[in-house]
XYZ file of C-alpha atoms in Angstrom:
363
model
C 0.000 0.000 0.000
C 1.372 3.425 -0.847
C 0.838 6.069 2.108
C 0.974 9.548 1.947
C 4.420 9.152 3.992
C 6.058 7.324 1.133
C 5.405 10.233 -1.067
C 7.147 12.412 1.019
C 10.199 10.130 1.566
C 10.500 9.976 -2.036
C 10.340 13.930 -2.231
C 13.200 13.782 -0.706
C 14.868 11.317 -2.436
C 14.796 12.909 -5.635
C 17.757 15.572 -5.308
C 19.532 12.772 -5.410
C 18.409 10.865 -8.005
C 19.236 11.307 -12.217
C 16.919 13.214 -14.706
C 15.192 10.166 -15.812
C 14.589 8.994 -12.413
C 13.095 12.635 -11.062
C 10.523 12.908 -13.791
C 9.205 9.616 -13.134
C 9.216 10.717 -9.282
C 7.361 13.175 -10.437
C 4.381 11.560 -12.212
C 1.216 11.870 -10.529
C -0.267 8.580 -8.377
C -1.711 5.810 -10.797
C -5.339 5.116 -10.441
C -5.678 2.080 -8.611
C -2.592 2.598 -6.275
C -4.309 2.853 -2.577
C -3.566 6.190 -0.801
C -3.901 6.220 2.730
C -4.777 9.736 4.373
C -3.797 11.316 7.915
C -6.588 12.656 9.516
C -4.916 16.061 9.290
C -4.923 16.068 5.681
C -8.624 16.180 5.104
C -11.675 18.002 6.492
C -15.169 16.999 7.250
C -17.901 19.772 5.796
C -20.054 21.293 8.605
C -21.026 24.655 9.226
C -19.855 27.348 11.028
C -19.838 30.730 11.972
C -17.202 32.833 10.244
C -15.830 36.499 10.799
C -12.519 38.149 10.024
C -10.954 40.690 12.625
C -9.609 44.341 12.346
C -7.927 45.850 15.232
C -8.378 49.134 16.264
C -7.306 51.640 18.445
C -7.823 55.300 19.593
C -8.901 57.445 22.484
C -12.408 58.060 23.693
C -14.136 61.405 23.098
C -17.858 62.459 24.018
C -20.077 62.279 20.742
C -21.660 65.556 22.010
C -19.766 68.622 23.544
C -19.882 72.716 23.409
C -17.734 75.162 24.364
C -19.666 78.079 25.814
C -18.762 81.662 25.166
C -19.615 85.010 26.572
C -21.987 86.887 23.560
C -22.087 90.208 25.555
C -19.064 91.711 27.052
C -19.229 92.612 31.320
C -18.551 91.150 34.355
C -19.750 87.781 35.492
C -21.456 88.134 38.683
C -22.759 84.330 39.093
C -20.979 81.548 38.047
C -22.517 77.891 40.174
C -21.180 75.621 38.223
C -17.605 73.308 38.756
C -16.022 70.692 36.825
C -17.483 67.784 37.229
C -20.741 69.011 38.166
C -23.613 67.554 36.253
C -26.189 69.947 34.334
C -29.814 69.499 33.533
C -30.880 70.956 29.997
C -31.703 74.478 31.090
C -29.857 74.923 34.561
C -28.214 78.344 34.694
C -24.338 78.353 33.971
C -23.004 81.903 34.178
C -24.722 85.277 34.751
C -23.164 88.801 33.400
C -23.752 91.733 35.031
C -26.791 93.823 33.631
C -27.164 97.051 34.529
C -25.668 98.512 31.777
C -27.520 96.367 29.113
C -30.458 97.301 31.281
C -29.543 101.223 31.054
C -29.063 100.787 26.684
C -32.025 99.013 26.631
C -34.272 101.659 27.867
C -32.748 104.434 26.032
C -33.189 102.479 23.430
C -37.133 102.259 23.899
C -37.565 105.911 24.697
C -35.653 106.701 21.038
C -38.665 104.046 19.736
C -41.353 106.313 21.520
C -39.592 109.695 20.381
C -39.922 108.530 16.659
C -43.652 107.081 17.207
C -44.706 110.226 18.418
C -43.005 112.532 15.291
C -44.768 109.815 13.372
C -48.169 110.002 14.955
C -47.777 113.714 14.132
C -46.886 113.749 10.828
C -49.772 111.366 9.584
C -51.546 114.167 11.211
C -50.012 116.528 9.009
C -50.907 114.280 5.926
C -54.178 113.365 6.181
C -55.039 117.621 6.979
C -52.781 118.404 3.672
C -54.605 116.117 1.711
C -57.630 117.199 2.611
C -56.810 120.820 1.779
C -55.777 119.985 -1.364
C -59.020 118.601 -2.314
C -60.406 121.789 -1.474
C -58.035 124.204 -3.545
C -56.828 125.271 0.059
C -53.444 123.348 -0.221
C -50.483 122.312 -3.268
C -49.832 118.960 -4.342
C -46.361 119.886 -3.459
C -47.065 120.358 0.404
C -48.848 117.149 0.394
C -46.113 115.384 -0.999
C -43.681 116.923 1.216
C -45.759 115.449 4.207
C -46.096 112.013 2.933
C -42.211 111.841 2.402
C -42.252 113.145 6.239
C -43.782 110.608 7.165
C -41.923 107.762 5.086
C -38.754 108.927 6.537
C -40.252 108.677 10.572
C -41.937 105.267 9.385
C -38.160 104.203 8.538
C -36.484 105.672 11.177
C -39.054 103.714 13.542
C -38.187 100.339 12.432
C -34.280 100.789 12.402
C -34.962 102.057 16.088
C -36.796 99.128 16.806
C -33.916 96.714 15.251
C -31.987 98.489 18.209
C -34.704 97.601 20.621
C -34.415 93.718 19.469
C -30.530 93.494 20.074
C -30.715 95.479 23.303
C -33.108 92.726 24.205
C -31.222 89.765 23.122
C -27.799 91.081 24.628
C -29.962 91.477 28.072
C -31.183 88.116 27.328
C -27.658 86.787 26.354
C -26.183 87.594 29.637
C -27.522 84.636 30.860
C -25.937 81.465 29.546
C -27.968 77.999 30.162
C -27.082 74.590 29.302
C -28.238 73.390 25.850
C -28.289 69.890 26.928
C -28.085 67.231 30.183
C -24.261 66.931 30.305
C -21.234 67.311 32.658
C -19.014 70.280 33.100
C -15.716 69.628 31.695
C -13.901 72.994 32.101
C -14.164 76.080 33.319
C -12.285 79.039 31.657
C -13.485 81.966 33.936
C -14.344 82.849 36.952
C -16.876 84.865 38.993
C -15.727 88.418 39.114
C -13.889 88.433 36.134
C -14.661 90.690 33.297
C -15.486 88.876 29.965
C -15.429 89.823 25.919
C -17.171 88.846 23.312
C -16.623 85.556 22.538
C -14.752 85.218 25.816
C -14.475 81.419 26.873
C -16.669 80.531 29.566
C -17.442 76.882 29.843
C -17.354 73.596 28.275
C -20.009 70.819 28.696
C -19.934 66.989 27.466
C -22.520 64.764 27.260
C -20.519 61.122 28.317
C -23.956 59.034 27.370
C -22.165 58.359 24.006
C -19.007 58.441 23.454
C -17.198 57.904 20.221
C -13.506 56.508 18.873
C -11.807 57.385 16.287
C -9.814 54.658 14.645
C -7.660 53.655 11.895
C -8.726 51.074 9.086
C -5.982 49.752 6.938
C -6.575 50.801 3.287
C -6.962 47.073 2.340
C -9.643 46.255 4.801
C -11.894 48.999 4.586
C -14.051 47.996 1.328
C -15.370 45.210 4.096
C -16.251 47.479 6.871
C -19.889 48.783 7.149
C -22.359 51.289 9.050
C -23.710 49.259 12.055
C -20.403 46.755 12.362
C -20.098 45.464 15.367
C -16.624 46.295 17.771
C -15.763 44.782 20.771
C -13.594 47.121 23.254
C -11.135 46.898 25.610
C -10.711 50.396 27.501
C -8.140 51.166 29.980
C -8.915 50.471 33.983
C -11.396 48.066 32.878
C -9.535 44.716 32.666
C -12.408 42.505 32.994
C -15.414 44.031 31.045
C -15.455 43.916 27.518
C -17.330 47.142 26.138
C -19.872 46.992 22.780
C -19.693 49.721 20.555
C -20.535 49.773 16.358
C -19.467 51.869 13.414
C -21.638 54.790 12.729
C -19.220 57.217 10.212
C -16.802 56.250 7.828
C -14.311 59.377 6.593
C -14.321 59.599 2.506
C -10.770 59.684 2.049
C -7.570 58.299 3.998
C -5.692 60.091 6.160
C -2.788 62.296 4.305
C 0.716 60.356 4.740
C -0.871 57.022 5.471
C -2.826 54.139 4.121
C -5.580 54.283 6.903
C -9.232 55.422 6.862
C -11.024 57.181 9.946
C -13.844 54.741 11.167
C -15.743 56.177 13.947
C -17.173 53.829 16.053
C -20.342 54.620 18.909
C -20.717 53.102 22.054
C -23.200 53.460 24.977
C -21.858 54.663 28.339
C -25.245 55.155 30.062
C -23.799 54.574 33.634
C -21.371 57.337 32.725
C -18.195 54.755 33.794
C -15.895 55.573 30.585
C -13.951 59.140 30.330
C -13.122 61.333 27.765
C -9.439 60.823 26.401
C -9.503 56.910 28.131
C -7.495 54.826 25.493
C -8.925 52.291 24.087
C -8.544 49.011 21.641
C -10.431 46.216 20.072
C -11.486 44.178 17.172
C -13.779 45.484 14.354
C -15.657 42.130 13.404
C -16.141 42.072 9.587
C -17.951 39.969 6.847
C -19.627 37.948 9.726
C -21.577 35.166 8.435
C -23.077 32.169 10.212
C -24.152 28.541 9.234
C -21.536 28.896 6.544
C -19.725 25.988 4.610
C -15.834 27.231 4.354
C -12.358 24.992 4.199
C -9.009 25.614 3.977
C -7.688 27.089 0.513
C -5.714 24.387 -0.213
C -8.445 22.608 -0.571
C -9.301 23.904 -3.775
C -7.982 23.370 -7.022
C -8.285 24.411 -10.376
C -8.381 22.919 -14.190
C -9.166 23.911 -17.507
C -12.634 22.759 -16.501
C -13.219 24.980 -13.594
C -12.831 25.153 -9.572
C -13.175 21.545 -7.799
C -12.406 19.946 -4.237
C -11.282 16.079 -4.338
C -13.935 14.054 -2.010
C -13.549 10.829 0.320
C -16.106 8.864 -1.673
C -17.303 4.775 -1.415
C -13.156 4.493 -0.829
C -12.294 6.614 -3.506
C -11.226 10.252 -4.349
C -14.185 11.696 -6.090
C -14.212 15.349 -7.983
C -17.156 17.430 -6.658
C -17.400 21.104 -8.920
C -17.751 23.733 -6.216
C -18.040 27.653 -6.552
C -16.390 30.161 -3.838
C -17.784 32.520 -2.020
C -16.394 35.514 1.006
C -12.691 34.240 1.615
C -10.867 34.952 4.960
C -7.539 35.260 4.129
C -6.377 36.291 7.957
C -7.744 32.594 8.389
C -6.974 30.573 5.818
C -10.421 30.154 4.900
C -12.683 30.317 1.344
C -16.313 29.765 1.310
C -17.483 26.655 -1.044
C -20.755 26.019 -2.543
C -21.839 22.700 -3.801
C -20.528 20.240 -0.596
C -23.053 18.290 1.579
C -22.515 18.274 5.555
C -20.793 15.504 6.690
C -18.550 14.874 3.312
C -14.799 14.756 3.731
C -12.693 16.342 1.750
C -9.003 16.784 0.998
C -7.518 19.566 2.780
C -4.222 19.428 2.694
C -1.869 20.872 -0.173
C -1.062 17.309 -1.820
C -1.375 18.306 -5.495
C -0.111 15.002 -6.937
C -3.259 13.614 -5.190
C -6.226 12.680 -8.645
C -9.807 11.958 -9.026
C -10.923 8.225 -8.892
C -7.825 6.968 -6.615
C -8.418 4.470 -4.092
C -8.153 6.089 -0.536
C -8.395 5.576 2.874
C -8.256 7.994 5.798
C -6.183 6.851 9.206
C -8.776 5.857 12.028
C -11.703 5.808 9.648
């Protein structure tokens, strides 16, 4: 009987052998010649559940986050708020000082009721002009020189109110609120300190969701997808593994490298994780279950098309198969066309042909 370990032994025989006697070493197994299999060589169809593996890396940072400025200029006169404090949608943050927003504001209303008052007037002045023109008593040119009186007051009165609004919204603006339930982060001023425009006043996060930013080799990322699932390892927690999913892919890869951003979400309801925590884990891609998959060396290929050789009745059989999702970071190809429960030969033995006796060791 002819085993699988004689071929081997005569592999490496053959360096020493002449030119006549190599090619002939060469020859593929006669039909009829028993072959007798190692149970390593071949594999037994049955499905599984299949996935390959990115790893990622990167630091966490809240999804949502604002960085509150002052949009009046004064002096803050109430500031309640410390890091770390947590904030309710609405809560008061910082209060400016007033009084002179107050003071503008009100000059700026008595410059509204000036002008209403020339205006009331000079509609006055119209209507009595026109009416004195329809009697002979008055010129078309005094009536028009009213009307444009009053066109200019009726102008005049809305840019005055425009002065009213802002004096309004700065008096409104000197109160800052929280936009959203979060937790202070920093705190760039303090009470008593006089403040710009624009001066910074506060950040808030929201730590509910947080969000990493990671890098996807160039090669991988045609496989990733919106709603992949990652599975995270963040520092300080050893023992807890932490679920998060991809919910932004950038368009184009980072300058100087062959990496795309992935962005990937996860939950932190009981507020546990911190911004700026590092973090790493595995990105699970083309995840498929109940799928039939062997080793690529099981397949070969002819002029005839893409085949596996079977463990048949005692006898290496050709089945015709067609592939499907291969991981390479496994080893692994899908195949189409196999039954569960048929063996097949897995191993790279290429001198191996259809319709040879076989048996496999143990079975």
């Amino acid at each position: 009987m002819k085993t699988i370990r004689a071929l081997i032994l005569a592999a490496l025989i053959i360096p020493t052998l002449g030119a006549a006697d190599y090619v002939a070493a060469q020859a593929p197994s006669t039909v009829g010649e028993m072959v007798e299999l190692a149970r390593v060589d071949v594999t037994t169809v049955a499905p599984r559940n299949l996935g390959s593996d990115v790893r990622i890396s990167g630091s966490l940072t809240p999804v949502r986050r604002t960085s509150l400025t002052a949009r009046v200029a004064g002096t803050i006169i109430d500031l309640p708020v410390r890091v770390g404090d947590i904030v309710k949608k609405g809560d008061l943050l910082v209060r400016i000082d007033t009084a002179g927003l107050s003071s503008a504001l009100t000059a700026r209303s008595a410059e509204v009721e000036a002008i209403e008052a020339q205006l009331e007037l000079a509609e006055n002045v119209l209507r009595r002009n026109s009416s004195l023109r329809d009697t002979g008593a008055a010129s078309e040119a005094t009536r028009l020189e009213a009307n444009a009186r009053v066109l200019d007051l009726r102008a005049q009165l809305k840019a005055k109110q425009a002065t009213v609004n802002d004096a309004e919204r700065a008096l409104k603006d000197a109160e800052v609120h929280a936009e959203f339930d979060g937790i202070v982060a920093a705190r760039s001023a303090e009470q008593g300190q006089t403040v710009p425009v624009n001066g910074e006043l506060l950040t808030v996060v929201d730590l509910r969701q947080m969000e990493v930013d990671a890098g996807v080799p160039t090669s991988r990322i045609p496989r990733v997808r919106i709603g992949q699932r990652v599975d995270l390892l963040v520092e300080g927690f050893p023992d807890r593994t932490f679920t998060g999913e991809v919910t932004r892919i950038a368009p184009t890869a980072v300058a100087g490298s062959r990496a795309v951003r992935v962005f990937i979400a996860i939950r932190n309801d009981d507020l546990l994780l911190k911004g700026g925590m590092f973090t790493t884990g595995v990105l699970r891609i083309d995840q498929q279950e109940n799928v039939v998959a062997l080793p690529t060396a099981a397949v070969r290929h002819d002029s005839t098309g893409t085949f596996v050789l079977k463990v048949a009745d005692g006898f290496l059989r050709r089945q015709d198969v067609t592939l499907g999702t291969t991981w390479s970071d496994q080893g692994l190809v899908e195949v189409k066309g196999l039954s569960t429960g048929e063996i097949v030969v897995s191993a790279p033995l290429p001198q191996l042909v259809a319709d040879t006796p076989v048996t496999v060791e143990g079975k």
